[in-house]
Structure formats: structure tokens, C-alpha cells
Amino acid sequence: DAKYKHWREIDFEITGDGPAAVTTNVLSADGTDRWKAGIQESRQVSAPNTRTDFHTYAFEWLPTSITWYIDGENVRQKTGGGVPIPDMAGKVMMNMWIFGETYGFGGLQGDNNVYPMASEYDWFRFYTWDGETHYPCAGFGAGCLTSDDQYLSGNNPCDGIPQIGTVYGKDPCTAACHR
């Protein structure tokens, strides 16, 4: 996670505090590894039941706006002011967050913290903006990536792109490819 240098994030968070609990976020901060007020703009949006069926989540990220969609419906648009629209490369992550002991993230309904937890993705698609001239690299390799792009971004151990950077002066966690 490059948050230690340039933390840029656009996301959907589907949290355990209710069957239709979906939050959209944009974050922007430099030189920090800790969340604090002012680096994030979040908005809960109207969503279908996320637990009973597949849904299509999308966002369109352009230099002057971000638009979030659920099942093709525009649920939020950001056009400026407050937290800036990210202006640096990002990476796609699909993961699960679990509640902490105090339930400070994901809502106060700790009874939703039922293990084992699972997340399932039917498909993923990425499109390049027509005005983009740099990314993605040819052949989806690392040839066009800057050192900032590569910093702590080796989260796919099978792509052959090495993990670069340290966390508080120590090597970060790494994963192994098992094919």
C-alpha cells in the first residue's frame, strides 16, 4: 500500500453494519500511514441488498470528476472541492475488512462479525480513459511504472513484479505464487 508516500484511494466499501451498507470514498494524503480527518470524503449511498445477489459496482475516474455506479445507476459524483481528485496512478484491490474489537469501522453491529467470512467476485474489467497516454504499460508489465507506482505494490506474487520499499525501515510482508 503506497499510503506511506502518496495515499490515493477511490473505493466502494461494503460494510457489515447492514445488508445495504455501501460507502463511497475518495482519499488523498502524502507522507502518512494514519487516517485522519481531512484526508477522506465518504458518503453512504443508496444500495441494494449486498448479501443476497451479485451487483455491478463501477467508478469512472477522470481528471475533473469521479462518478460511482451501482448496477448502472449513478449513486454519487464528485467534481472538486475538499479532498482533491487523485492525480496519480492507483491499483485495483478487492479485499475484505473485518471489524475491530471496538467496531470503529463497519458499524456497531458486531454480531455481523461471523466467521468464516467470504467474498466472491464474478468478473472484473478495467478500461483506460481515452486521454491516457502513459498507463497501462505495454503487455501489462512494469516498463512504464515509476518508483512511486511500484512502492509497496507487489501484492500479486504471480505477476513477476518485485515488492519495492520498506515499512518503518523493515521489509514488508510478501506472498508466494503457487501455480
mmCIF file of N, CA and C in Angstrom, residues 10-14 22-25 45-48 55-62 65-78 123 127:
data_model
loop_
_atom_site.group_PDB
_atom_site.id
_atom_site.type_symbol
_atom_site.label_atom_id
_atom_site.label_comp_id
_atom_site.label_asym_id
_atom_site.label_seq_id
_atom_site.Cartn_x
_atom_site.Cartn_y
_atom_site.Cartn_z
ATOM 1 N N ILE A 10 -9.805 5.562 -4.296
ATOM 2 C CA ILE A 10 -11.197 5.733 -4.718
ATOM 3 C C ILE A 10 -11.828 4.370 -4.488
ATOM 4 N N ASP A 11 -12.912 4.316 -3.734
ATOM 5 C CA ASP A 11 -13.428 2.978 -3.471
ATOM 6 C C ASP A 11 -14.897 2.923 -3.113
ATOM 7 N N PHE A 12 -15.339 1.677 -3.107
ATOM 8 C CA PHE A 12 -16.604 1.269 -2.524
ATOM 9 C C PHE A 12 -16.241 0.465 -1.291
ATOM 10 N N GLU A 13 -16.929 0.674 -0.203
ATOM 11 C CA GLU A 13 -16.770 -0.173 0.971
ATOM 12 C C GLU A 13 -18.133 -0.744 1.316
ATOM 13 N N ILE A 14 -18.207 -2.052 1.258
ATOM 14 C CA ILE A 14 -19.435 -2.751 1.634
ATOM 15 C C ILE A 14 -19.179 -3.273 3.033
ATOM 16 N N VAL A 22 -23.332 0.542 1.954
ATOM 17 C CA VAL A 22 -22.296 0.804 0.960
ATOM 18 C C VAL A 22 -21.841 2.246 1.133
ATOM 19 N N THR A 23 -20.534 2.430 1.220
ATOM 20 C CA THR A 23 -19.942 3.755 1.349
ATOM 21 C C THR A 23 -19.008 3.984 0.171
ATOM 22 N N THR A 24 -19.034 5.182 -0.396
ATOM 23 C CA THR A 24 -18.089 5.570 -1.439
ATOM 24 C C THR A 24 -17.075 6.517 -0.806
ATOM 25 N N ASN A 25 -15.822 6.391 -1.230
ATOM 26 C CA ASN A 25 -14.751 7.187 -0.630
ATOM 27 C C ASN A 25 -13.794 7.713 -1.676
ATOM 28 N N VAL A 45 -24.289 5.580 0.340
ATOM 29 C CA VAL A 45 -25.179 5.723 -0.809
ATOM 30 C C VAL A 45 -26.296 4.695 -0.735
ATOM 31 N N SER A 46 -27.363 4.973 -1.447
ATOM 32 C CA SER A 46 -28.481 4.049 -1.528
ATOM 33 C C SER A 46 -28.033 2.837 -2.329
ATOM 34 N N ALA A 47 -28.228 1.657 -1.756
ATOM 35 C CA ALA A 47 -27.736 0.441 -2.402
ATOM 36 C C ALA A 47 -28.737 -0.690 -2.242
ATOM 37 N N PRO A 48 -28.655 -1.665 -3.143
ATOM 38 C CA PRO A 48 -29.486 -2.855 -2.999
ATOM 39 C C PRO A 48 -28.907 -3.751 -1.904
ATOM 40 N N HIS A 55 -23.981 -7.770 -7.717
ATOM 41 C CA HIS A 55 -24.260 -6.428 -8.216
ATOM 42 C C HIS A 55 -23.050 -5.937 -8.976
ATOM 43 N N THR A 56 -23.262 -4.962 -9.845
ATOM 44 C CA THR A 56 -22.172 -4.381 -10.617
ATOM 45 C C THR A 56 -21.800 -3.046 -9.986
ATOM 46 N N TYR A 57 -20.547 -2.947 -9.537
ATOM 47 C CA TYR A 57 -20.014 -1.729 -8.937
ATOM 48 C C TYR A 57 -18.999 -1.155 -9.905
ATOM 49 N N ALA A 58 -19.085 0.138 -10.161
ATOM 50 C CA ALA A 58 -18.167 0.767 -11.101
ATOM 51 C C ALA A 58 -17.898 2.190 -10.662
ATOM 52 N N PHE A 59 -16.727 2.675 -11.030
ATOM 53 C CA PHE A 59 -16.494 4.110 -10.906
ATOM 54 C C PHE A 59 -15.747 4.577 -12.139
ATOM 55 N N GLU A 60 -16.055 5.797 -12.535
ATOM 56 C CA GLU A 60 -15.389 6.444 -13.655
ATOM 57 C C GLU A 60 -14.524 7.547 -13.068
ATOM 58 N N TRP A 61 -13.227 7.417 -13.257
ATOM 59 C CA TRP A 61 -12.264 8.371 -12.697
ATOM 60 C C TRP A 61 -11.668 9.160 -13.848
ATOM 61 N N LEU A 62 -11.978 10.438 -13.900
ATOM 62 C CA LEU A 62 -11.467 11.353 -14.907
ATOM 63 C C LEU A 62 -10.678 12.453 -14.196
ATOM 64 N N SER A 65 -13.378 14.635 -12.377
ATOM 65 C CA SER A 65 -14.540 14.089 -11.678
ATOM 66 C C SER A 65 -14.362 12.603 -11.391
ATOM 67 N N ILE A 66 -15.139 12.140 -10.416
ATOM 68 C CA ILE A 66 -15.276 10.715 -10.116
ATOM 69 C C ILE A 66 -16.775 10.457 -10.020
ATOM 70 N N THR A 67 -17.238 9.424 -10.695
ATOM 71 C CA THR A 67 -18.643 9.040 -10.621
ATOM 72 C C THR A 67 -18.713 7.570 -10.218
ATOM 73 N N TRP A 68 -19.490 7.268 -9.193
ATOM 74 C CA TRP A 68 -19.683 5.912 -8.702
ATOM 75 C C TRP A 68 -21.029 5.395 -9.202
ATOM 76 N N TYR A 69 -21.087 4.120 -9.595
ATOM 77 C CA TYR A 69 -22.300 3.492 -10.101
ATOM 78 C C TYR A 69 -22.545 2.163 -9.387
ATOM 79 N N ILE A 70 -23.789 1.855 -9.141
ATOM 80 C CA ILE A 70 -24.194 0.525 -8.684
ATOM 81 C C ILE A 70 -25.276 0.054 -9.644
ATOM 82 N N ASP A 71 -25.038 -1.098 -10.254
ATOM 83 C CA ASP A 71 -25.957 -1.670 -11.245
ATOM 84 C C ASP A 71 -26.322 -0.658 -12.328
ATOM 85 N N GLY A 72 -25.326 0.125 -12.763
ATOM 86 C CA GLY A 72 -25.514 1.095 -13.836
ATOM 87 C C GLY A 72 -26.122 2.415 -13.413
ATOM 88 N N GLU A 73 -26.514 2.556 -12.152
ATOM 89 C CA GLU A 73 -27.141 3.795 -11.669
ATOM 90 C C GLU A 73 -26.098 4.675 -10.992
ATOM 91 N N ASN A 74 -26.044 5.945 -11.390
ATOM 92 C CA ASN A 74 -25.144 6.912 -10.771
ATOM 93 C C ASN A 74 -25.591 7.130 -9.322
ATOM 94 N N VAL A 75 -24.733 6.772 -8.366
ATOM 95 C CA VAL A 75 -25.084 6.936 -6.958
ATOM 96 C C VAL A 75 -24.317 8.080 -6.293
ATOM 97 N N ARG A 76 -23.268 8.582 -6.973
ATOM 98 C CA ARG A 76 -22.520 9.715 -6.419
ATOM 99 C C ARG A 76 -21.610 10.267 -7.502
ATOM 100 N N GLN A 77 -21.426 11.603 -7.467
ATOM 101 C CA GLN A 77 -20.450 12.237 -8.345
ATOM 102 C C GLN A 77 -19.702 13.295 -7.555
ATOM 103 N N LYS A 78 -18.387 13.309 -7.722
ATOM 104 C CA LYS A 78 -17.529 14.320 -7.101
ATOM 105 C C LYS A 78 -16.845 15.079 -8.223
ATOM 106 N N TRP A 123 -16.692 -11.212 -11.966
ATOM 107 C CA TRP A 123 -15.812 -10.725 -13.013
ATOM 108 C C TRP A 123 -15.272 -9.353 -12.650
ATOM 109 N N TYR A 127 -10.936 -0.366 -17.867
ATOM 110 C CA TYR A 127 -10.859 0.392 -19.111
ATOM 111 C C TYR A 127 -9.910 1.560 -18.913
#
